[in-house]
């Protein structure tokens, strides 16, 4: 028996939305067309953040204090940049703050950069193995008794 029409009449496409990239879309929509989100809190936040960003050929950039532009990345791009700078040919498995600073010096940015850097280095085996050790004594220090001072 051959069917002449599909058994499912209505096909529904479900698009997954990355919650980390929503901020980027909100700011881009506001800068392009002046469209604000429906939620008044998000609309106020978007209106407040938007002057720190600029659009160049449909790519979002963040302005820094010194006037340079940092490219805003999606989650996939951010993971690639984290991996390359931390483990790449010039990577030295540095800590979270220095990794975040290196990424910003390379010209990239996203909202939760420091949080992502912390999570990433905690997954790195080499960082965990060679991280600085805590050299605190196992018990409290005790003063040395001097029997004859100036002897």
mmCIF file of C-alpha atoms in Angstrom:
data_model
loop_
_atom_site.group_PDB
_atom_site.id
_atom_site.type_symbol
_atom_site.label_atom_id
_atom_site.label_comp_id
_atom_site.label_asym_id
_atom_site.label_seq_id
_atom_site.Cartn_x
_atom_site.Cartn_y
_atom_site.Cartn_z
ATOM 1 C CA UNK A 1 0.000 0.000 0.000
ATOM 2 C CA UNK A 2 1.387 3.417 -1.016
ATOM 3 C CA UNK A 3 0.267 6.566 0.751
ATOM 4 C CA UNK A 4 -0.657 9.511 -1.375
ATOM 5 C CA UNK A 5 -0.294 12.121 1.367
ATOM 6 C CA UNK A 6 1.787 12.331 4.542
ATOM 7 C CA UNK A 7 0.331 10.993 7.777
ATOM 8 C CA UNK A 8 1.236 14.213 9.593
ATOM 9 C CA UNK A 9 -0.788 17.080 8.218
ATOM 10 C CA UNK A 10 0.741 19.986 10.150
ATOM 11 C CA UNK A 11 4.495 20.135 10.444
ATOM 12 C CA UNK A 12 5.675 22.353 13.257
ATOM 13 C CA UNK A 13 9.257 23.568 13.252
ATOM 14 C CA UNK A 14 10.716 24.193 16.675
ATOM 15 C CA UNK A 15 13.590 26.634 16.849
ATOM 16 C CA UNK A 16 15.780 26.498 19.892
ATOM 17 C CA UNK A 17 16.818 29.863 21.233
ATOM 18 C CA UNK A 18 20.131 30.198 22.997
ATOM 19 C CA UNK A 19 19.450 32.222 26.174
ATOM 20 C CA UNK A 20 22.966 33.674 26.112
ATOM 21 C CA UNK A 21 22.455 35.189 22.643
ATOM 22 C CA UNK A 22 19.098 36.832 23.406
ATOM 23 C CA UNK A 23 20.851 39.915 24.807
ATOM 24 C CA UNK A 24 22.739 40.281 21.546
ATOM 25 C CA UNK A 25 19.572 40.040 19.442
ATOM 26 C CA UNK A 26 17.744 42.557 21.652
ATOM 27 C CA UNK A 27 20.505 45.135 21.295
ATOM 28 C CA UNK A 28 20.853 44.517 17.553
ATOM 29 C CA UNK A 29 17.102 44.951 17.024
ATOM 30 C CA UNK A 30 17.154 48.170 19.021
ATOM 31 C CA UNK A 31 20.128 49.583 17.107
ATOM 32 C CA UNK A 32 18.759 48.533 13.669
ATOM 33 C CA UNK A 33 15.052 49.291 13.886
ATOM 34 C CA UNK A 34 14.533 50.821 17.338
ATOM 35 C CA UNK A 35 12.479 47.818 18.507
ATOM 36 C CA UNK A 36 12.490 47.225 22.263
ATOM 37 C CA UNK A 37 11.490 43.992 24.052
ATOM 38 C CA UNK A 38 7.905 43.733 25.360
ATOM 39 C CA UNK A 39 9.007 43.341 28.976
ATOM 40 C CA UNK A 40 9.487 46.861 30.446
ATOM 41 C CA UNK A 41 12.465 45.768 32.582
ATOM 42 C CA UNK A 42 14.265 44.268 29.566
ATOM 43 C CA UNK A 43 13.350 47.310 27.475
ATOM 44 C CA UNK A 44 14.864 49.667 30.052
ATOM 45 C CA UNK A 45 17.988 47.504 30.344
ATOM 46 C CA UNK A 46 18.369 47.371 26.549
ATOM 47 C CA UNK A 47 17.940 51.145 26.226
ATOM 48 C CA UNK A 48 20.584 51.624 28.939
ATOM 49 C CA UNK A 49 23.116 49.193 27.405
ATOM 50 C CA UNK A 50 22.670 50.099 23.738
ATOM 51 C CA UNK A 51 24.902 53.233 23.668
ATOM 52 C CA UNK A 52 27.899 51.032 24.589
ATOM 53 C CA UNK A 53 27.440 48.976 21.414
ATOM 54 C CA UNK A 54 27.626 49.631 17.693
ATOM 55 C CA UNK A 55 26.642 47.720 14.544
ATOM 56 C CA UNK A 56 29.069 47.430 11.663
ATOM 57 C CA UNK A 57 27.807 45.376 8.695
ATOM 58 C CA UNK A 58 25.356 43.400 10.891
ATOM 59 C CA UNK A 59 28.092 42.522 13.414
ATOM 60 C CA UNK A 60 27.729 43.762 16.984
ATOM 61 C CA UNK A 61 30.728 45.427 18.631
ATOM 62 C CA UNK A 62 31.147 46.711 22.173
ATOM 63 C CA UNK A 63 32.888 50.039 22.730
ATOM 64 C CA UNK A 64 35.557 50.166 25.420
ATOM 65 C CA UNK A 65 36.628 53.154 27.475
ATOM 66 C CA UNK A 66 39.667 53.801 25.294
ATOM 67 C CA UNK A 67 37.550 53.786 22.116
ATOM 68 C CA UNK A 68 38.490 50.387 20.719
ATOM 69 C CA UNK A 69 35.804 47.943 19.589
ATOM 70 C CA UNK A 70 35.388 44.385 20.896
ATOM 71 C CA UNK A 71 33.594 41.884 18.681
ATOM 72 C CA UNK A 72 30.594 40.298 20.447
ATOM 73 C CA UNK A 73 30.574 36.524 19.972
ATOM 74 C CA UNK A 74 27.957 33.778 20.014
ATOM 75 C CA UNK A 75 28.305 30.758 22.301
ATOM 76 C CA UNK A 76 30.019 28.536 19.704
ATOM 77 C CA UNK A 77 32.472 31.236 18.715
ATOM 78 C CA UNK A 78 33.154 32.030 22.382
ATOM 79 C CA UNK A 79 33.968 28.392 23.169
ATOM 80 C CA UNK A 80 36.375 28.256 20.228
ATOM 81 C CA UNK A 81 38.131 31.467 21.312
ATOM 82 C CA UNK A 82 38.387 30.221 24.926
ATOM 83 C CA UNK A 83 39.947 26.955 23.772
ATOM 84 C CA UNK A 84 42.391 28.561 21.351
ATOM 85 C CA UNK A 85 43.669 31.200 23.754
ATOM 86 C CA UNK A 86 43.871 28.820 26.728
ATOM 87 C CA UNK A 87 45.260 25.704 25.010
ATOM 88 C CA UNK A 88 46.393 26.924 21.579
ATOM 89 C CA UNK A 89 49.916 27.207 20.230
ATOM 90 C CA UNK A 90 50.671 30.189 22.476
ATOM 91 C CA UNK A 91 48.424 29.093 25.348
ATOM 92 C CA UNK A 92 49.909 28.690 28.789
ATOM 93 C CA UNK A 93 46.893 27.325 30.714
ATOM 94 C CA UNK A 94 46.518 30.550 32.680
ATOM 95 C CA UNK A 95 43.871 31.378 35.278
ATOM 96 C CA UNK A 96 40.384 32.725 34.649
ATOM 97 C CA UNK A 97 41.066 36.443 35.076
ATOM 98 C CA UNK A 98 44.183 36.448 32.920
ATOM 99 C CA UNK A 99 42.388 34.338 30.289
ATOM 100 C CA UNK A 100 39.509 36.837 30.211
ATOM 101 C CA UNK A 101 41.968 39.740 29.886
ATOM 102 C CA UNK A 102 43.795 37.990 27.036
ATOM 103 C CA UNK A 103 40.501 37.453 25.217
ATOM 104 C CA UNK A 104 39.597 41.123 25.595
ATOM 105 C CA UNK A 105 43.060 42.179 24.375
ATOM 106 C CA UNK A 106 42.486 40.046 21.274
ATOM 107 C CA UNK A 107 39.324 42.058 20.584
ATOM 108 C CA UNK A 108 36.490 39.753 21.689
ATOM 109 C CA UNK A 109 33.729 40.155 24.238
ATOM 110 C CA UNK A 110 30.490 38.622 25.499
ATOM 111 C CA UNK A 111 28.390 39.270 28.577
ATOM 112 C CA UNK A 112 29.521 36.384 30.782
ATOM 113 C CA UNK A 113 33.153 36.248 29.697
ATOM 114 C CA UNK A 114 34.657 35.869 33.169
ATOM 115 C CA UNK A 115 32.108 33.247 34.226
ATOM 116 C CA UNK A 116 32.765 31.206 31.068
ATOM 117 C CA UNK A 117 36.524 31.488 31.610
ATOM 118 C CA UNK A 118 36.180 30.181 35.180
ATOM 119 C CA UNK A 119 34.073 27.240 34.033
ATOM 120 C CA UNK A 120 36.461 26.478 31.189
ATOM 121 C CA UNK A 121 39.641 26.379 33.268
ATOM 122 C CA UNK A 122 38.012 24.134 35.863
ATOM 123 C CA UNK A 123 37.523 21.576 33.083
ATOM 124 C CA UNK A 124 41.145 21.822 31.919
ATOM 125 C CA UNK A 125 43.210 18.879 33.176
ATOM 126 C CA UNK A 126 46.597 20.573 32.748
ATOM 127 C CA UNK A 127 45.446 23.643 34.647
ATOM 128 C CA UNK A 128 44.223 21.482 37.503
ATOM 129 C CA UNK A 129 47.441 19.467 37.581
ATOM 130 C CA UNK A 130 49.888 22.379 37.474
ATOM 131 C CA UNK A 131 47.868 25.050 39.288
ATOM 132 C CA UNK A 132 49.632 26.827 42.103
ATOM 133 C CA UNK A 133 49.563 24.802 45.286
ATOM 134 C CA UNK A 134 48.522 26.187 48.657
ATOM 135 C CA UNK A 135 51.607 26.127 50.865
ATOM 136 C CA UNK A 136 49.895 26.750 54.169
ATOM 137 C CA UNK A 137 51.172 24.765 57.144
ATOM 138 C CA UNK A 138 49.051 21.852 58.317
ATOM 139 C CA UNK A 139 48.895 23.231 61.859
ATOM 140 C CA UNK A 140 49.188 26.708 63.358
ATOM 141 C CA UNK A 141 52.689 28.093 63.690
ATOM 142 C CA UNK A 142 54.281 28.133 67.136
ATOM 143 C CA UNK A 143 56.904 30.654 68.230
ATOM 144 C CA UNK A 144 60.424 29.360 68.854
ATOM 145 C CA UNK A 145 61.518 29.772 72.476
ATOM 146 C CA UNK A 146 64.836 31.625 72.822
ATOM 147 C CA UNK A 147 66.642 30.549 75.955
ATOM 148 C CA UNK A 148 69.516 33.019 75.952
ATOM 149 C CA UNK A 149 68.946 36.150 73.859
ATOM 150 C CA UNK A 150 72.058 37.945 72.514
ATOM 151 C CA UNK A 151 74.231 34.947 73.456
#
